JSON list of C-alpha atoms in Angstrom, two decimals:
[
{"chain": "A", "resi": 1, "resn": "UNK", "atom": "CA", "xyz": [37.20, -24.89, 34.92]},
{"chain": "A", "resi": 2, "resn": "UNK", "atom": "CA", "xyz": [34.64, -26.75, 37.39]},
{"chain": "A", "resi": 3, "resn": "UNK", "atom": "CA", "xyz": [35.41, -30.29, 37.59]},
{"chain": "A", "resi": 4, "resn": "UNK", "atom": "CA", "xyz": [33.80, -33.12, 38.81]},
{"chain": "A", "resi": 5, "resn": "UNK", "atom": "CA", "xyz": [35.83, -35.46, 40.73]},
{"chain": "A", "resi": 6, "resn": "UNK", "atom": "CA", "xyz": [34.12, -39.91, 40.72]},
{"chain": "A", "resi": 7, "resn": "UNK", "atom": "CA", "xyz": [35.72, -42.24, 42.56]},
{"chain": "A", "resi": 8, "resn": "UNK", "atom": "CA", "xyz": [33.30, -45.40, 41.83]},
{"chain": "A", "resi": 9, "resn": "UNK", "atom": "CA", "xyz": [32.16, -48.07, 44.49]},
{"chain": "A", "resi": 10, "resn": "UNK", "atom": "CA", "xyz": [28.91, -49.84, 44.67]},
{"chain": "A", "resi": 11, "resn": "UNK", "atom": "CA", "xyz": [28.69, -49.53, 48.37]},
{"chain": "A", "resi": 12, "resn": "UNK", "atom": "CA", "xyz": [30.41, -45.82, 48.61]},
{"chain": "A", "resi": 13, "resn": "UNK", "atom": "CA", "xyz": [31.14, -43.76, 45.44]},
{"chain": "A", "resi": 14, "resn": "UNK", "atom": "CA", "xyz": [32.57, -40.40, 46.55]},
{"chain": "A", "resi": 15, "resn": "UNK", "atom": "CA", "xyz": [31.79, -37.23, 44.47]},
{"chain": "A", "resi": 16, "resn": "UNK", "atom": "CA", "xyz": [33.64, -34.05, 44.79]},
{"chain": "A", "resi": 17, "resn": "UNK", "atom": "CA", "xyz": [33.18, -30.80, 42.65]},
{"chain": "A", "resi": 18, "resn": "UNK", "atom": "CA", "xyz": [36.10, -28.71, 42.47]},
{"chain": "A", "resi": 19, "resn": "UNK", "atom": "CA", "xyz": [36.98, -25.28, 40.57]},
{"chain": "A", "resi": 20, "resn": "UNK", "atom": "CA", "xyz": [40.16, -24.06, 39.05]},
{"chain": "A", "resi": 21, "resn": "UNK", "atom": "CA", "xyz": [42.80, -23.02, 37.03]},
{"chain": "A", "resi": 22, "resn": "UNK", "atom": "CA", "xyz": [46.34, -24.61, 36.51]},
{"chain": "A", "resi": 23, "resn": "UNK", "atom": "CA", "xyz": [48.72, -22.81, 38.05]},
{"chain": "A", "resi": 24, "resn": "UNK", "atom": "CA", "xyz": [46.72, -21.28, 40.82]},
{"chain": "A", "resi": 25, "resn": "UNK", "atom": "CA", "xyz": [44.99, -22.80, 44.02]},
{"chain": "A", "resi": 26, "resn": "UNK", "atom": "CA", "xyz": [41.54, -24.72, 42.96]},
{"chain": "A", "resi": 27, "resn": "UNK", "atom": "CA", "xyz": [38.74, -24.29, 45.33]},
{"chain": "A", "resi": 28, "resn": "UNK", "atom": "CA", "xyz": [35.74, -26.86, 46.13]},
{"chain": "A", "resi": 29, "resn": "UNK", "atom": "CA", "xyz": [32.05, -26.20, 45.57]},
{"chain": "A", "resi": 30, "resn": "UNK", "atom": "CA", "xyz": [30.86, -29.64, 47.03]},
{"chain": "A", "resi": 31, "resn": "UNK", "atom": "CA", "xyz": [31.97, -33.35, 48.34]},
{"chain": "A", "resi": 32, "resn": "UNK", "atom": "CA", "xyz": [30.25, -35.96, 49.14]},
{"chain": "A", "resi": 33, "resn": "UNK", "atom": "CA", "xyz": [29.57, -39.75, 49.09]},
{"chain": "A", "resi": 34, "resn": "UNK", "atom": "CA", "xyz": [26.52, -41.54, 47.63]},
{"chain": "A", "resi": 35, "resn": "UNK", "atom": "CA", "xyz": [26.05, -45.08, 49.28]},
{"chain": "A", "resi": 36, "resn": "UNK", "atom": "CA", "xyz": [24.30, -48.05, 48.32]},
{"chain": "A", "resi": 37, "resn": "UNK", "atom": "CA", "xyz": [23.21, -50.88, 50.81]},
{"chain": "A", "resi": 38, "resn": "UNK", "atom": "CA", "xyz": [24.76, -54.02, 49.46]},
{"chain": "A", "resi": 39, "resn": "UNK", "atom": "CA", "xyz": [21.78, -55.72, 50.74]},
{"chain": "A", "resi": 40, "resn": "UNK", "atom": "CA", "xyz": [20.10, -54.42, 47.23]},
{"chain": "A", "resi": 41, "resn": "UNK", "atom": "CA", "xyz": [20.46, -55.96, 44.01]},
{"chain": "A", "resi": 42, "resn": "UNK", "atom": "CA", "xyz": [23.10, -54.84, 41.83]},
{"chain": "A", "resi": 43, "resn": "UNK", "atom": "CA", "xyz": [21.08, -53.33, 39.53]},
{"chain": "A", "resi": 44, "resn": "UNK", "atom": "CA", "xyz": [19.50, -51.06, 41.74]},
{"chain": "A", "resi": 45, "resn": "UNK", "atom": "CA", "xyz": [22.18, -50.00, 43.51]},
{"chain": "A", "resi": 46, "resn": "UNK", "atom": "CA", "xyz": [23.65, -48.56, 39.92]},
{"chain": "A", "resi": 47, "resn": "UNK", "atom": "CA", "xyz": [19.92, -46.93, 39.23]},
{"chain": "A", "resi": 48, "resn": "UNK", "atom": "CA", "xyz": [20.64, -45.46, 42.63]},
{"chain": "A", "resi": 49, "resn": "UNK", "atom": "CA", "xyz": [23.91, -44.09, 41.67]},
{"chain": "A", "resi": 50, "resn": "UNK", "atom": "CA", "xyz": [23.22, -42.57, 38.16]},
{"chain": "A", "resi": 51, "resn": "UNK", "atom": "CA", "xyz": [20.19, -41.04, 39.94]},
{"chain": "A", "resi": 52, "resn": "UNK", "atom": "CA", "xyz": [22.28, -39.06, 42.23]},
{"chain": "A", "resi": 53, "resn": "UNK", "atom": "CA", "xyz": [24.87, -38.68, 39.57]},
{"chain": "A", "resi": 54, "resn": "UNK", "atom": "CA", "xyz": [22.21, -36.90, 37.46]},
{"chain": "A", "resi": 55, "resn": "UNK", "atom": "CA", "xyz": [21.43, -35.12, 40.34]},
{"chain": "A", "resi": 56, "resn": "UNK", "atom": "CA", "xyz": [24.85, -33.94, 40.99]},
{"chain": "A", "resi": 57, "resn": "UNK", "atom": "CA", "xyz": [25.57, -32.59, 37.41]},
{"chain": "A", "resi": 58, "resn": "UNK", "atom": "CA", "xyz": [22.60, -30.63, 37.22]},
{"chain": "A", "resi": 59, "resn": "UNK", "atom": "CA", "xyz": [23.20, -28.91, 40.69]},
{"chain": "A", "resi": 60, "resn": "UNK", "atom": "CA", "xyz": [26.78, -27.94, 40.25]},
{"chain": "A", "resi": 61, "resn": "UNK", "atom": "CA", "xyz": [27.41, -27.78, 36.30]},
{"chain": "A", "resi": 62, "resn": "UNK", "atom": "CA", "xyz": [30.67, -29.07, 35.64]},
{"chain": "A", "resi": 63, "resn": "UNK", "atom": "CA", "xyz": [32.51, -28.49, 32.57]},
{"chain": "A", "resi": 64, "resn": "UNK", "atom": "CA", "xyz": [34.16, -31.87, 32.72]},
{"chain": "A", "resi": 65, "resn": "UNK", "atom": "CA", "xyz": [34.35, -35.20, 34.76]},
{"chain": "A", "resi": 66, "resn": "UNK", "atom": "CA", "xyz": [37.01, -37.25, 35.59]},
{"chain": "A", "resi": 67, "resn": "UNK", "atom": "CA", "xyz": [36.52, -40.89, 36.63]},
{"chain": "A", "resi": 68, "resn": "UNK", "atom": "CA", "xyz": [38.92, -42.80, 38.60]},
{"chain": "A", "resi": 69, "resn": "UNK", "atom": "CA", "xyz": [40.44, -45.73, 35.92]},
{"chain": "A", "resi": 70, "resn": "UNK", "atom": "CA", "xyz": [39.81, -49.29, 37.29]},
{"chain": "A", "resi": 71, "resn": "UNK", "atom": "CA", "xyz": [42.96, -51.38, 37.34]},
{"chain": "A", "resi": 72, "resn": "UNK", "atom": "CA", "xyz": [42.96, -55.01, 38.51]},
{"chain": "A", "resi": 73, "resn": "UNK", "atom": "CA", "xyz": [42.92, -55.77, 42.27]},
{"chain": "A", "resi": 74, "resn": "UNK", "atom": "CA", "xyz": [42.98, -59.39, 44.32]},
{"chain": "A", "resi": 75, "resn": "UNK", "atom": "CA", "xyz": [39.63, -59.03, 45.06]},
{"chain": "A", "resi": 76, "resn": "UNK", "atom": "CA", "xyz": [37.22, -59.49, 41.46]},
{"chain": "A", "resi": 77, "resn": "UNK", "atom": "CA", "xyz": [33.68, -59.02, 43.23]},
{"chain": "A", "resi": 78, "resn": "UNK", "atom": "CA", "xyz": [35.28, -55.41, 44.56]},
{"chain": "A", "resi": 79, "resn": "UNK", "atom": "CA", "xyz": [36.98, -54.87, 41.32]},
{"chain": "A", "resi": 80, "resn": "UNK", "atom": "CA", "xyz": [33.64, -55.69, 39.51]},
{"chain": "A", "resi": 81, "resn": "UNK", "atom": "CA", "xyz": [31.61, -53.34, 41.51]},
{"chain": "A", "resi": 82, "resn": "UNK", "atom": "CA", "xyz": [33.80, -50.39, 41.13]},
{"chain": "A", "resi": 83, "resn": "UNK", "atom": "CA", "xyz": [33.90, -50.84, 37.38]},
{"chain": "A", "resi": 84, "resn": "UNK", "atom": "CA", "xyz": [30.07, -50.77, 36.94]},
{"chain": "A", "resi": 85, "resn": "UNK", "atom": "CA", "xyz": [29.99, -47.74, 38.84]},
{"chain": "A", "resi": 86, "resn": "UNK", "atom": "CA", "xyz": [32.43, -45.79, 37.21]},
{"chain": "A", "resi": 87, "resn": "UNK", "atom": "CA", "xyz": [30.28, -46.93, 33.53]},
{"chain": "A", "resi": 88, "resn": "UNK", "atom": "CA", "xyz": [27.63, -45.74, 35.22]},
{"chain": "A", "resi": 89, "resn": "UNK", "atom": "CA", "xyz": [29.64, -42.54, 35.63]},
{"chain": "A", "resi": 90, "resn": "UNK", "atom": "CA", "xyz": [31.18, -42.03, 32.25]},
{"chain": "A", "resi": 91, "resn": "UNK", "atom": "CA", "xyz": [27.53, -43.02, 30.80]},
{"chain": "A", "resi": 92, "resn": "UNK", "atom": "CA", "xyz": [25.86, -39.84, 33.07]},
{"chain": "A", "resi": 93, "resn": "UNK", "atom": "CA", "xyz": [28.45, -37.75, 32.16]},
{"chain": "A", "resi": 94, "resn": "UNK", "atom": "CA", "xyz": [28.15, -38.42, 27.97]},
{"chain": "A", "resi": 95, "resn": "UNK", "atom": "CA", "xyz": [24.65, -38.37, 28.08]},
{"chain": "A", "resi": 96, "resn": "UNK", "atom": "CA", "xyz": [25.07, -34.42, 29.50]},
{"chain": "A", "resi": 97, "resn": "UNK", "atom": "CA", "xyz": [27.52, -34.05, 26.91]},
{"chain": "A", "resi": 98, "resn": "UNK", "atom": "CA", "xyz": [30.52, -33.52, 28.85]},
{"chain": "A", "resi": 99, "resn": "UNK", "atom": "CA", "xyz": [33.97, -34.64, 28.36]},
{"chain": "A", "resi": 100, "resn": "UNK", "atom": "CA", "xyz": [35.17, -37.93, 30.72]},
{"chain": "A", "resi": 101, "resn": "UNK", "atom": "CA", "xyz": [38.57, -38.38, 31.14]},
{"chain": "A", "resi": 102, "resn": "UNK", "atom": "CA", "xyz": [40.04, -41.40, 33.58]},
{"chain": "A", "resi": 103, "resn": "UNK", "atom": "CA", "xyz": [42.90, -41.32, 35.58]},
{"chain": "A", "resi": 104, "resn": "UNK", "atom": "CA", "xyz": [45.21, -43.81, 37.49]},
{"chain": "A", "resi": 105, "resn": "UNK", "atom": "CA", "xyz": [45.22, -43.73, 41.35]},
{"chain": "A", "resi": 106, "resn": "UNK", "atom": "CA", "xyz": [49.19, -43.16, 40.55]},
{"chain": "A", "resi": 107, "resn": "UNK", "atom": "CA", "xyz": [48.54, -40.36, 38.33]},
{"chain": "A", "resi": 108, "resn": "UNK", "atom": "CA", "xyz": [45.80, -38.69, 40.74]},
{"chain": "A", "resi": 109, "resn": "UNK", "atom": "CA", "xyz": [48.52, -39.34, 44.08]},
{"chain": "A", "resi": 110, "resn": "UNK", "atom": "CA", "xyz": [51.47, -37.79, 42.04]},
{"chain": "A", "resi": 111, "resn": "UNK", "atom": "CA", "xyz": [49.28, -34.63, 41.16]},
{"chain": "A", "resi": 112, "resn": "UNK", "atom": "CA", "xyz": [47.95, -33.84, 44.64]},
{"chain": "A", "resi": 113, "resn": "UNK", "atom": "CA", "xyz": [51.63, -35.16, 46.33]},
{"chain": "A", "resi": 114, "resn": "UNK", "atom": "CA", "xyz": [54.24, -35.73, 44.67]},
{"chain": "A", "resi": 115, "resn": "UNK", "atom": "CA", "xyz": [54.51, -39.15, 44.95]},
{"chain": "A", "resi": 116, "resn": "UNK", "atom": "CA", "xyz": [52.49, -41.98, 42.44]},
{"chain": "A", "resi": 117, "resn": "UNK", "atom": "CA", "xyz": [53.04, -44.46, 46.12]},
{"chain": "A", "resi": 118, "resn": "UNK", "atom": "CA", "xyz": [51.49, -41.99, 48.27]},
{"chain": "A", "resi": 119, "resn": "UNK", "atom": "CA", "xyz": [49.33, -43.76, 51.18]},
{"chain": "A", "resi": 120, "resn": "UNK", "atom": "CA", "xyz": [45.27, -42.58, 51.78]},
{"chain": "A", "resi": 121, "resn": "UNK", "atom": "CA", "xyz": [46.09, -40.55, 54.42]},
{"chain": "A", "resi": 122, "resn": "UNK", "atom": "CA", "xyz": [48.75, -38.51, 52.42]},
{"chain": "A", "resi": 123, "resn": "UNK", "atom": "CA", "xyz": [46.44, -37.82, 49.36]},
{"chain": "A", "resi": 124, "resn": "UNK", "atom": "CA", "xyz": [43.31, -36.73, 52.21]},
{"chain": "A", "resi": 125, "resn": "UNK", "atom": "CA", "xyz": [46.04, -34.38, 54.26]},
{"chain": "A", "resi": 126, "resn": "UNK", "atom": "CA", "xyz": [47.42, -32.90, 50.88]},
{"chain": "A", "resi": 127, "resn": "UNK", "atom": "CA", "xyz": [43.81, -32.31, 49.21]},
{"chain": "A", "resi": 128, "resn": "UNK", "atom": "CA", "xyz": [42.86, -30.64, 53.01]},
{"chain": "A", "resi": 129, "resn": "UNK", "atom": "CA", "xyz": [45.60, -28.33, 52.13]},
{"chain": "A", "resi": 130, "resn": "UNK", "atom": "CA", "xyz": [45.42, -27.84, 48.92]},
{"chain": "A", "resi": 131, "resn": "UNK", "atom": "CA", "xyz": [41.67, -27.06, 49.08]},
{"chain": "A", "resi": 132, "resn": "UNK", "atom": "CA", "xyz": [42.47, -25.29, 52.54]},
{"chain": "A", "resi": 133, "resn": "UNK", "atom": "CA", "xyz": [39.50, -26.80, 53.91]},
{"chain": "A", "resi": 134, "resn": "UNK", "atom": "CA", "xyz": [38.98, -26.50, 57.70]},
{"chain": "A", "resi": 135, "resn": "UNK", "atom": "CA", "xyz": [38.64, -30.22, 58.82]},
{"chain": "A", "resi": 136, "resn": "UNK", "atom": "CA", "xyz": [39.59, -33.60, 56.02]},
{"chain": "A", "resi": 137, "resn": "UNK", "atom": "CA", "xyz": [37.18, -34.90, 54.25]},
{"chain": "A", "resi": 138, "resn": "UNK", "atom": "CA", "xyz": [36.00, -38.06, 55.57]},
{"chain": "A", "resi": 139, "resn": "UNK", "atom": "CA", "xyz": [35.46, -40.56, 54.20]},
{"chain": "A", "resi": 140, "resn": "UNK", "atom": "CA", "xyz": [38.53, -41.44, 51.83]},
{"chain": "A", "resi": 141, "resn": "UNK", "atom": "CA", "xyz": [36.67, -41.69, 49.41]},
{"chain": "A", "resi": 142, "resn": "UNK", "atom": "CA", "xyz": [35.33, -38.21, 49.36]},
{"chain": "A", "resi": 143, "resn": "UNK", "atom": "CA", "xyz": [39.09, -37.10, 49.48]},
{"chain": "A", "resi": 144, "resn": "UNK", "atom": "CA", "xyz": [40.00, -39.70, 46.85]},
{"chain": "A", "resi": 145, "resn": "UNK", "atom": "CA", "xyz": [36.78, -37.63, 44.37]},
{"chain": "A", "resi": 146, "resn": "UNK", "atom": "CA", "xyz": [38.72, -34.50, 45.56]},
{"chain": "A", "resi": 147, "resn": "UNK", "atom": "CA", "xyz": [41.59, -35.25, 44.62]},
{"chain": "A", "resi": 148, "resn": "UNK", "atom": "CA", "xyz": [40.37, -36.77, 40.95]},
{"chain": "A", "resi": 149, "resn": "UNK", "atom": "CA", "xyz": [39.43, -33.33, 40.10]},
{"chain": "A", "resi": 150, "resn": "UNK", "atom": "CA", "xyz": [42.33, -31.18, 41.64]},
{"chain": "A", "resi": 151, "resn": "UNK", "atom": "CA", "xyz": [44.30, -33.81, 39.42]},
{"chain": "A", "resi": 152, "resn": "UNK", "atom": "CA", "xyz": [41.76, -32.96, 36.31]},
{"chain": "A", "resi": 153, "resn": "UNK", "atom": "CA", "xyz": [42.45, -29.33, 36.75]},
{"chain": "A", "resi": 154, "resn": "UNK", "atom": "CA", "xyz": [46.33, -29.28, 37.02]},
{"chain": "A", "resi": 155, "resn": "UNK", "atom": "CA", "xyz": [46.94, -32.04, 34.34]},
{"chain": "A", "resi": 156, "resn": "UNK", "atom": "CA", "xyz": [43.69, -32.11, 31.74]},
{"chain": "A", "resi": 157, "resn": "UNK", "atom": "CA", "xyz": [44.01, -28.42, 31.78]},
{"chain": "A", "resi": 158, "resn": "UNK", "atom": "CA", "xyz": [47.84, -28.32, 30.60]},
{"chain": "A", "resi": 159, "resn": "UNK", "atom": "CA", "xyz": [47.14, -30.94, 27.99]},
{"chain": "A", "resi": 160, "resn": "UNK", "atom": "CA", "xyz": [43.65, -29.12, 26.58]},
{"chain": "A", "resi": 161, "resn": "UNK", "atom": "CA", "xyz": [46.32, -26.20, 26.38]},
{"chain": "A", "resi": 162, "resn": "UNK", "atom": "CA", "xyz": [48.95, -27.81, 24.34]},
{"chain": "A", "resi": 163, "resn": "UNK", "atom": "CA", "xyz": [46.19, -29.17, 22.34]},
{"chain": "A", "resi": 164, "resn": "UNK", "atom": "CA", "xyz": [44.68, -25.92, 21.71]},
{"chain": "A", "resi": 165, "resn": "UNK", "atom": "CA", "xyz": [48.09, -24.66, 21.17]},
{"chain": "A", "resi": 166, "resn": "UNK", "atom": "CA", "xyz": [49.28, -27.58, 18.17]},
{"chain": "A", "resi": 167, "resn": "UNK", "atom": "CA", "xyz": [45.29, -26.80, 17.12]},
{"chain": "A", "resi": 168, "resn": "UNK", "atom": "CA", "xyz": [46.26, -22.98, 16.85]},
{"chain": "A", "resi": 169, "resn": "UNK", "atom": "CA", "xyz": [49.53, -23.98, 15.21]},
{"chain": "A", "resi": 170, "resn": "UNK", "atom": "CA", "xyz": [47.86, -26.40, 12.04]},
{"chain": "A", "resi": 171, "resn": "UNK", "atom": "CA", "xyz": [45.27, -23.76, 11.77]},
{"chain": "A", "resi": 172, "resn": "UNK", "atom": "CA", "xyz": [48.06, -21.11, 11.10]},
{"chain": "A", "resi": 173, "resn": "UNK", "atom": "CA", "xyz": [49.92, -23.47, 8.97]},
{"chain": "A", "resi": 174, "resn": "UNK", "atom": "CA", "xyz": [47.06, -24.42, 6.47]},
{"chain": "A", "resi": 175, "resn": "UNK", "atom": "CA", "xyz": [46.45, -20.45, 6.68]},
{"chain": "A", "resi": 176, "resn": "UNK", "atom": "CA", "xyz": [49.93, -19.67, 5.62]},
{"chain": "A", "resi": 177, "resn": "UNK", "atom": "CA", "xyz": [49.78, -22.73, 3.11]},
{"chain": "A", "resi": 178, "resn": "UNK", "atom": "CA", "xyz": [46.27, -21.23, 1.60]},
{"chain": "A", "resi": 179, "resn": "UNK", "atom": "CA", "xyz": [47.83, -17.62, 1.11]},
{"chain": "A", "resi": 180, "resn": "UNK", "atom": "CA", "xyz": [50.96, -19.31, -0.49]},
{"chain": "A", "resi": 181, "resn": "UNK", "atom": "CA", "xyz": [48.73, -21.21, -2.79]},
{"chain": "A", "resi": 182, "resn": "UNK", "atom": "CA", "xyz": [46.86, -18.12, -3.87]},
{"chain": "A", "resi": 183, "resn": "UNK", "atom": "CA", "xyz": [49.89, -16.26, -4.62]},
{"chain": "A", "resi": 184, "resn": "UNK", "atom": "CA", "xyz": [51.20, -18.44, -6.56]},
{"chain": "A", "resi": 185, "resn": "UNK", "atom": "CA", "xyz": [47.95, -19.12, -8.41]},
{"chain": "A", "resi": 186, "resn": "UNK", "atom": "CA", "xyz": [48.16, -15.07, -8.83]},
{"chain": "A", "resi": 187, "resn": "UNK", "atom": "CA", "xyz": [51.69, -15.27, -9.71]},
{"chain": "A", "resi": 188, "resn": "UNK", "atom": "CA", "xyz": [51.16, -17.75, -12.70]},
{"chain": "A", "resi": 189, "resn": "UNK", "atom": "CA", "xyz": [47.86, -15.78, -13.95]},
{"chain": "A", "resi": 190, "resn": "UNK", "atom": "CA", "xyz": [50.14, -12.27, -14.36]},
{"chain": "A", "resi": 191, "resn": "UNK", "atom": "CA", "xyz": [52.82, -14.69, -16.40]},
{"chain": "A", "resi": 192, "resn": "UNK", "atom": "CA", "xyz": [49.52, -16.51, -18.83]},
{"chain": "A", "resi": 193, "resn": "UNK", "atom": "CA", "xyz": [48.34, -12.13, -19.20]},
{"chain": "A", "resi": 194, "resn": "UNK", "atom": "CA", "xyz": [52.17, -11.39, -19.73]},
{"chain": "A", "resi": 195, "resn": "UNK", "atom": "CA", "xyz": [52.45, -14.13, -22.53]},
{"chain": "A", "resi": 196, "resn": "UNK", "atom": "CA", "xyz": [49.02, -13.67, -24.04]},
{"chain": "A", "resi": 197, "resn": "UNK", "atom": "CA", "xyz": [50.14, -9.57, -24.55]},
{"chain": "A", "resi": 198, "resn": "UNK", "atom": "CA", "xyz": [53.42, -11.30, -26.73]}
]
């Protein structure tokens, strides 16, 4: 599985493309940061970031995307910002057909260490390691986009599994009802040929 990793900002939204399996070490293809000058109206700053978005999917063909999930902060212009970028994001990513799926910045920090209170510089030295890459990705919020889709990998991967897996399991079951429904029917037709010999 190839994810790709968004964690939204108007003035810096890192990107990181990362490949894997659950269970076994993921590897990156890419990271990077797209950047907006705040000097530039709103607007344009979002054109600028679906552009490279665009960009980004059709270089390194993910099978998924997962989008950091804005939660309320003190500051409501940063908040703001971050949450049109990561529309922006999820709106790229539907319009090349691929599945979105947001997590928390507690969810993505327990993934890559452990702990949902881990600090920036924990998450950057554990996705460094993880990803054995030979210097940290700078800056945190490359390693924040990193860590989005190490966290996509391990955790979306289990649950498309168990969803296959109950998928597999209704499929059987409406098999095994079908073939008991038939029998039956079959069952009741040699009785109605039994009678209609009497």
């Amino acid at each position: 599985m190839r994810v790709l990793g968004v964690d939204p900002g108007l003035t810096r939204c890192g990107l990181g493309v990362v490949e894997g399996t659950p269970g076994r070490p993921p590897t990156m293809v890419a990271v990077g940061v797209i950047r907006t000058p705040p000097e530039l109206d709103v607007s344009q700053r979002l054109v600028r970031i679906e552009a490279e978005l665009v960009e980004w999917i059709t270089e390194h063909r993910p099978d998924a995307v997962a989008v950091e999930r804005v939660f309320a902060q003190h500051n409501v212009r940063t908040v703001m910002g971050t949450a049109q970028a990561s529309g922006v994001a999820m709106v790229v990513a539907a319009r090349s057909g691929l599945p979105v799926a947001l997590h928390t910045p507690s969810e993505v920090k327990a993934a890559v260490t452990g702990s949902g209170r881990a600090g920036k510089e924990q998450v950057t030295t554990m996705v460094t390691r993880i990803l054995q890459l030979p210097e940290r990705p700078t800056p945190a919020d490359a390693a924040d986009a990193l860590a989005l889709a190490i966290c996509h990998i391990w955790r979306g991967g289990v649950t498309s599994k168990l969803q296959q897996a109950a998928a597999s399991r209704s499929n059987l079951e409406a098999a095994a009802q079908a073939q008991s429904r038939l029998q039956v029917a079959r069952l009741r037709a040699a009785v109605a040929a039994q009678e209609g010999k009497r």
